[in-house]
Short mmCIF file of C-alpha atoms in Angstrom, two decimals:
data_model
loop_
_atom_site.label_atom_id
_atom_site.label_comp_id
_atom_site.label_asym_id
_atom_site.label_seq_id
_atom_site.Cartn_x
_atom_site.Cartn_y
_atom_site.Cartn_z
CA LYS A 23 -71.49 84.31 -16.93
CA ALA A 24 -68.17 85.67 -16.22
CA ALA A 25 -66.85 84.09 -19.25
CA GLU A 26 -69.63 85.81 -21.21
CA TYR A 27 -68.55 89.10 -19.93
CA TYR A 28 -64.77 88.43 -20.51
CA LYS A 29 -65.49 87.67 -24.27
CA GLU A 30 -67.75 90.79 -24.68
CA TYR A 31 -64.91 92.90 -23.11
CA GLN A 32 -62.18 91.25 -25.17
CA GLU A 33 -64.12 92.29 -28.45
CA LEU A 34 -64.24 96.00 -27.16
CA VAL A 35 -60.67 96.17 -26.00
CA PRO A 36 -58.58 93.52 -27.54
CA THR A 37 -55.31 94.81 -26.37
CA ASP A 38 -56.15 94.15 -22.65
CA THR A 39 -54.54 90.99 -21.69
CA ARG A 40 -56.60 90.79 -18.65
CA ALA A 41 -59.64 89.54 -20.41
CA GLU A 42 -57.40 86.63 -21.72
CA VAL A 43 -56.45 85.88 -18.14
CA GLY A 44 -59.95 86.00 -16.94
CA LEU A 45 -61.11 83.57 -19.64
CA LYS A 46 -58.34 81.16 -18.79
CA SER A 47 -59.44 81.26 -15.15
CA CYS A 48 -63.01 80.48 -16.22
CA GLU A 49 -61.73 77.44 -18.18
CA ILE A 50 -59.79 75.96 -15.26
CA HIS A 51 -62.05 76.82 -12.27
CA GLU A 52 -63.46 73.35 -12.09
CA ASP A 53 -59.94 71.88 -11.62
CA PHE A 54 -59.60 74.36 -8.68
CA ILE A 55 -62.76 72.86 -7.09
CA ASP A 56 -61.63 69.14 -7.73
CA ASN A 57 -58.31 69.70 -6.46
CA ARG A 58 -58.52 71.61 -3.13
CA THR A 59 -55.62 72.21 -0.93
CA THR A 60 -55.61 70.51 2.52
CA HIS A 61 -55.69 73.80 4.30
CA THR A 62 -58.69 74.53 6.74
CA VAL A 63 -59.87 77.98 6.83
CA THR A 64 -61.53 78.95 10.07
CA ASN A 65 -63.30 82.23 11.01
CA LEU A 66 -61.68 84.13 13.84
CA THR A 67 -64.97 84.99 15.47
CA GLN A 68 -63.29 86.44 18.60
CA LEU A 69 -61.54 88.98 16.39
CA ASN A 70 -63.95 89.84 13.58
CA LYS A 71 -66.62 92.40 14.14
CA ASP A 72 -69.10 94.44 12.24
CA GLY A 73 -67.42 96.64 9.51
CA TYR A 74 -64.18 95.73 7.73
CA ASP A 75 -61.28 93.81 9.21
CA MET A 76 -58.27 93.51 6.96
CA SER A 77 -54.50 93.27 6.45
CA PRO A 78 -53.48 91.35 9.46
CA THR A 79 -49.60 91.08 10.16
CA PHE A 80 -47.54 89.68 12.96
CA VAL A 81 -45.72 92.10 15.11
CA ASP A 82 -43.47 89.96 16.90
CA LYS A 83 -41.11 86.96 15.88
CA LYS A 84 -43.13 84.68 18.37
CA ALA A 85 -46.15 85.47 16.32
CA SER A 86 -48.08 86.28 19.45
CA VAL A 87 -49.25 89.80 18.59
CA ILE A 88 -51.20 90.71 15.49
CA ALA A 89 -51.95 94.06 14.24
CA PHE A 90 -54.74 94.70 11.71
CA ALA A 91 -56.89 97.61 10.33
CA SER A 92 -60.58 97.91 11.08
CA SER A 93 -63.56 100.10 10.71
CA ARG A 94 -65.22 98.75 13.92
CA GLU A 95 -66.81 100.71 16.59
CA GLY A 96 -64.03 102.17 18.80
CA VAL A 97 -62.07 103.84 16.18
CA VAL A 98 -60.67 107.33 16.90
CA GLY A 99 -62.70 109.27 14.29
CA LYS A 100 -66.49 109.42 13.90
CA ASP A 101 -66.74 110.32 10.18
CA LYS A 102 -67.84 107.53 7.70
CA ASP A 103 -66.23 106.58 4.33
CA LYS A 104 -68.76 107.71 1.64
CA ILE A 105 -67.80 104.84 -0.55
CA THR A 106 -68.34 102.08 1.98
CA GLY A 107 -70.53 103.72 4.56
CA ASP A 108 -68.18 102.47 7.28
CA LEU A 109 -66.22 104.24 9.76
CA TYR A 110 -62.77 105.32 8.84
CA MET A 111 -60.28 102.64 9.63
CA ASP A 112 -57.69 102.57 12.59
CA ILE A 113 -54.98 100.07 13.55
CA PHE A 114 -55.84 97.46 16.24
CA VAL A 115 -53.75 94.76 18.04
CA THR A 116 -54.47 91.51 19.73
CA GLU A 117 -52.46 89.09 21.72
CA ILE A 118 -52.65 85.34 21.79
CA ASP A 119 -52.65 83.81 25.34
CA LYS A 120 -51.07 80.54 26.53
CA LYS A 121 -54.15 78.71 25.86
CA GLY A 122 -54.08 79.72 22.25
CA ASN A 123 -56.99 82.21 22.61
CA TRP A 124 -56.82 85.61 21.03
CA GLY A 125 -57.57 88.61 23.35
CA GLU A 126 -59.97 91.42 22.77
CA PRO A 127 -58.48 93.71 20.15
CA LYS A 128 -57.31 97.17 21.33
CA LEU A 129 -56.30 100.29 19.48
CA ALA A 130 -52.72 100.09 18.74
CA ASP A 131 -52.53 103.84 19.75
CA LYS A 132 -55.11 105.99 21.49
CA SER A 133 -53.45 109.17 21.62
CA GLY A 134 -53.88 110.36 18.03
CA VAL A 135 -50.43 109.77 17.12
CA VAL A 136 -50.86 106.78 14.77
CA ASN A 137 -54.41 106.39 14.78
CA THR A 138 -56.29 109.51 13.69
CA ASP A 139 -59.88 110.68 12.38
CA GLN A 140 -58.39 109.64 8.86
CA HIS A 141 -58.07 106.15 7.31
CA GLU A 142 -55.02 104.31 8.79
CA GLY A 143 -54.76 100.85 6.94
CA SER A 144 -52.43 98.06 6.03
CA MET A 145 -49.19 98.18 7.93
CA CYS A 146 -45.94 96.22 8.70
CA PHE A 147 -43.19 96.14 11.28
CA ASP A 148 -39.52 95.79 11.22
CA GLY A 149 -37.98 92.71 12.89
CA ARG A 150 -37.77 94.24 16.36
CA GLY A 151 -41.35 95.20 16.28
CA LYS A 152 -40.39 98.62 17.48
CA MET A 153 -40.98 100.51 14.14
CA ILE A 154 -44.30 100.45 12.23
CA PHE A 155 -44.92 101.48 8.54
CA PHE A 156 -48.62 102.26 8.00
CA THR A 157 -51.01 103.54 5.22
CA ARG A 158 -52.87 106.89 5.95
CA CYS A 159 -55.42 108.12 3.56
CA PRO A 160 -56.54 111.67 4.16
CA ASN A 161 -60.03 112.47 3.83
CA GLU A 162 -59.89 116.30 3.20
CA LYS A 163 -63.21 117.50 1.83
CA LYS A 164 -63.26 118.43 -1.97
CA GLN A 165 -59.51 117.45 -2.40
CA ASN A 166 -58.39 114.55 -4.50
CA LEU A 167 -55.49 113.43 -2.23
CA GLY A 168 -53.84 110.04 -2.42
CA CYS A 169 -52.72 107.84 0.39
CA GLU A 170 -49.38 108.07 2.06
CA ILE A 171 -47.01 105.91 3.73
CA TRP A 172 -45.87 106.84 7.48
CA THR A 173 -43.47 105.36 9.93
CA ALA A 174 -43.24 105.69 13.77
CA GLU A 175 -41.04 104.24 16.58
CA LEU A 176 -41.92 103.08 20.07
CA LYS A 177 -40.74 105.35 22.67
CA GLY A 178 -37.55 104.08 24.68
CA LYS A 179 -38.26 103.33 28.28
CA ASP A 180 -36.66 106.41 29.51
CA GLU A 181 -39.20 108.29 27.52
CA TRP A 182 -42.11 106.53 29.02
CA THR A 183 -44.67 108.65 30.83
CA ASP A 184 -46.48 107.59 34.12
CA ALA A 185 -49.45 106.51 31.81
CA ASP A 186 -47.10 104.12 29.98
CA LYS A 187 -45.69 102.62 33.12
CA LYS A 188 -49.24 102.02 34.31
CA HIS A 189 -49.90 100.00 31.11
CA LEU A 190 -46.76 97.88 31.95
CA LYS A 191 -48.44 96.63 35.23
CA SER A 192 -51.25 95.05 33.32
CA ASN A 193 -51.27 91.46 32.12
CA ASP A 194 -50.30 92.43 28.51
CA SER A 195 -46.88 91.31 26.94
CA VAL A 196 -44.17 93.87 27.09
CA TRP A 197 -44.87 95.06 23.49
CA MET A 198 -48.52 95.52 24.24
CA SER A 199 -47.47 97.56 27.22
CA GLU A 200 -44.95 99.70 25.53
CA ALA A 201 -47.47 100.41 22.68
CA GLY A 202 -49.67 101.90 25.50
CA SER A 203 -51.89 105.04 25.07
CA LYS A 204 -48.80 107.17 24.57
CA GLY A 205 -46.12 104.91 23.46
CA TRP A 206 -45.49 106.08 20.01
CA GLU A 207 -43.21 108.81 18.59
CA ALA A 208 -44.62 111.38 16.37
CA PRO A 209 -44.90 109.80 12.77
CA LYS A 210 -42.88 110.77 9.85
CA LYS A 211 -44.30 110.74 6.23
CA LEU A 212 -42.27 108.94 3.69
CA GLU A 213 -41.53 111.38 0.65
CA LEU A 214 -42.27 108.80 -2.19
CA LYS A 215 -44.21 110.65 -4.67
CA ASP A 216 -44.26 113.90 -6.54
CA ASN A 217 -47.96 114.48 -6.88
CA ASP A 218 -50.51 114.75 -4.06
CA THR A 219 -53.20 112.71 -6.03
CA ILE A 220 -50.90 109.68 -6.41
CA SER A 221 -51.37 106.97 -3.88
CA VAL A 222 -48.72 104.85 -2.15
CA GLY A 223 -49.54 102.31 0.61
CA HIS A 224 -49.46 98.56 1.71
CA PRO A 225 -45.93 99.01 2.94
CA CYS A 226 -43.84 95.58 3.48
CA VAL A 227 -40.51 96.30 5.00
CA SER A 228 -37.38 94.12 5.57
CA GLU A 229 -36.28 93.05 9.08
CA ASP A 230 -33.74 95.79 9.27
CA GLY A 231 -36.28 98.44 8.28
CA LYS A 232 -34.18 99.53 5.53
CA PHE A 233 -35.93 98.00 2.47
CA LEU A 234 -39.51 98.85 1.65
CA ILE A 235 -41.82 97.42 -0.99
CA PHE A 236 -45.28 99.11 -1.46
CA ALA A 237 -48.07 99.44 -3.89
CA SER A 238 -48.75 102.59 -5.98
CA ASP A 239 -50.57 104.03 -9.04
CA MET A 240 -47.67 106.39 -9.76
CA PRO A 241 -46.59 106.82 -13.45
CA GLY A 242 -44.23 104.54 -15.10
CA GLY A 243 -45.63 101.26 -13.98
CA VAL A 244 -46.81 98.29 -15.77
CA GLY A 245 -50.51 98.34 -14.97
CA GLY A 246 -53.00 99.76 -12.57
CA ARG A 247 -51.36 99.48 -9.17
CA ASP A 248 -47.77 98.15 -9.21
CA LEU A 249 -45.45 96.95 -6.62
CA TRP A 250 -42.40 99.39 -6.18
CA PHE A 251 -39.50 99.39 -3.85
CA THR A 252 -37.18 101.92 -2.12
CA SER A 253 -34.15 101.89 0.35
CA TYR A 254 -33.22 104.09 3.10
CA ASP A 255 -30.18 106.08 2.61
CA ARG A 256 -28.68 106.69 6.12
CA LYS A 257 -26.44 109.44 4.98
CA LYS A 258 -29.12 111.47 3.41
CA ASP A 259 -31.70 110.30 5.99
CA SER A 260 -34.19 109.77 3.33
CA TRP A 261 -35.56 106.98 1.00
CA THR A 262 -34.27 106.62 -2.60
CA LYS A 263 -36.48 107.32 -5.65
CA PRO A 264 -38.87 104.37 -5.89
CA GLN A 265 -38.19 101.80 -8.73
CA ASN A 266 -40.84 99.42 -10.38
CA MET A 267 -40.48 95.77 -9.54
CA GLY A 268 -40.88 95.04 -13.36
CA PRO A 269 -43.12 92.88 -15.51
CA GLU A 270 -42.10 89.66 -13.72
CA ILE A 271 -44.12 90.69 -10.79
CA ASN A 272 -46.25 93.42 -12.11
CA THR A 273 -49.29 92.92 -14.50
CA ALA A 274 -51.77 94.99 -16.36
CA GLY A 275 -54.13 94.51 -13.31
CA ASP A 276 -53.55 95.76 -9.74
CA GLU A 277 -50.70 94.26 -7.45
CA LEU A 278 -51.35 94.90 -3.83
CA PHE A 279 -50.63 93.65 -0.19
CA PRO A 280 -47.08 92.55 -0.57
CA THR A 281 -45.44 90.51 2.06
CA PHE A 282 -42.14 88.67 2.89
CA ALA A 283 -41.92 85.01 3.43
CA ALA A 284 -39.74 83.91 6.39
CA ASN A 285 -37.08 82.77 3.85
#
């Protein structure tokens, strides 16, 4: 059925290479089924709830803490997305115990600093797990505003409030304690675009927090949403003008959710 639609679309828009790619996929799908990988996919029922749970990432090098975006009950805002019908997403964190069980997910921030009544989505952390880069999509009524990338740092211990210190007395790891109800500095928006209607998001940062890959529909790309990169200029205290990662990575379709492998 998909092949029929691809062929029909190819006749209507012969210059769009996505139809050709789609037809090729239809031809070789049986090979995919016959030659499955040896991976086992398991539903993390202790983490998944009603609503959307997406874009998980490890916070620490030990892979003991995961952050992810979710529209589950318990988010900061009460408004619902008109497209999905779900609550606006916030960032949650969960920690694995010594027995290999993941704990009940908690808001990564309850103070309205990182999590707000707007959409907070895919995120990443620097190698220390002390700096977060996250996507925030404003939901201003009657305004066509694109998503933004923000960054925030955990407070130093000398800046902890009594509430933060109380969190440290819990059974959580040091990171989970530091990211308590008031553990984050005020976030800063990365100035990466020159028009409010453009979207930037899905950040992927290097270990030193100075090199960032992200997805955007900004002009000058190869297709719909492309992957772009920028570097932090310490002298100017700003990020360089984004550069497209080029046709070896980007296609006429959408490139989203970039990530770095361990190497």
